[in-house]
């Protein structure tokens, strides 16, 4: 019998022995699936994948505190 975990937000289920369960997070007793994770759910030390928008370079150049250039 598989070990079933359920997302505390959307109710999605997954076998906790499967490879897919590696992308789920458990924090303070709540298990959350990847589709329900928010940026604030990422734990300290975990790097988030961020993409740069077309306006980010312009905003960086306009920032007086920017030491990059």
Short mmCIF file of C-alpha atoms in Angstrom, two decimals:
data_model
loop_
_atom_site.label_atom_id
_atom_site.label_comp_id
_atom_site.label_asym_id
_atom_site.label_seq_id
_atom_site.Cartn_x
_atom_site.Cartn_y
_atom_site.Cartn_z
CA UNK A 1 0.00 0.00 0.00
CA UNK A 2 1.48 3.38 -0.98
CA UNK A 3 2.19 6.08 1.58
CA UNK A 4 -0.14 8.88 0.53
CA UNK A 5 0.49 12.56 1.28
CA UNK A 6 -2.12 15.23 0.58
CA UNK A 7 -1.47 18.91 -0.21
CA UNK A 8 -2.81 21.02 2.62
CA UNK A 9 -3.93 23.71 0.17
CA UNK A 10 -5.45 22.06 -2.91
CA UNK A 11 -5.94 18.46 -1.74
CA UNK A 12 -3.77 16.89 -4.47
CA UNK A 13 -2.38 13.50 -3.44
CA UNK A 14 1.00 11.88 -4.11
CA UNK A 15 2.77 8.69 -3.07
CA UNK A 16 5.47 9.84 -0.63
CA UNK A 17 7.76 7.08 -1.94
CA UNK A 18 7.65 8.42 -5.51
CA UNK A 19 10.22 10.70 -7.13
CA UNK A 20 7.54 13.37 -7.62
CA UNK A 21 7.25 13.79 -3.86
CA UNK A 22 10.78 15.24 -3.80
CA UNK A 23 9.38 18.54 -5.12
CA UNK A 24 6.82 18.85 -2.33
CA UNK A 25 7.61 20.76 0.87
CA UNK A 26 6.56 20.11 4.43
CA UNK A 27 6.66 23.01 6.85
CA UNK A 28 5.11 23.20 10.31
CA UNK A 29 3.09 20.06 9.67
CA UNK A 30 1.63 21.25 6.35
CA UNK A 31 2.53 19.40 3.16
CA UNK A 32 2.38 21.61 0.06
CA UNK A 33 2.56 20.50 -3.58
CA UNK A 34 4.77 22.38 -6.10
CA UNK A 35 1.73 23.99 -7.75
CA UNK A 36 0.68 25.63 -4.49
CA UNK A 37 4.12 26.83 -3.37
CA UNK A 38 4.56 30.59 -3.15
CA UNK A 39 7.83 32.54 -2.93
CA UNK A 40 7.33 32.96 0.80
CA UNK A 41 7.20 29.16 1.18
CA UNK A 42 10.80 28.75 0.07
CA UNK A 43 13.05 28.06 3.03
CA UNK A 44 16.14 30.14 3.89
CA UNK A 45 19.16 29.10 1.87
CA UNK A 46 17.02 27.81 -0.95
CA UNK A 47 17.68 29.69 -4.15
CA UNK A 48 14.67 30.61 -6.21
CA UNK A 49 14.85 30.67 -9.96
CA UNK A 50 14.31 34.27 -10.99
CA UNK A 51 14.02 35.50 -14.53
CA UNK A 52 14.84 39.01 -15.53
CA UNK A 53 12.15 41.10 -17.13
CA UNK A 54 12.91 43.50 -19.95
CA UNK A 55 12.54 46.51 -17.64
CA UNK A 56 14.86 45.20 -14.90
CA UNK A 57 18.05 46.40 -16.61
CA UNK A 58 16.57 49.89 -17.01
CA UNK A 59 15.50 49.99 -13.38
CA UNK A 60 18.94 48.87 -12.23
CA UNK A 61 20.60 51.68 -14.19
CA UNK A 62 18.22 54.23 -12.69
CA UNK A 63 18.80 53.02 -9.12
CA UNK A 64 21.19 55.50 -7.41
CA UNK A 65 22.25 52.82 -4.91
CA UNK A 66 23.22 50.33 -7.60
CA UNK A 67 26.94 49.56 -7.44
CA UNK A 68 26.96 47.39 -10.58
CA UNK A 69 27.64 50.11 -13.04
#
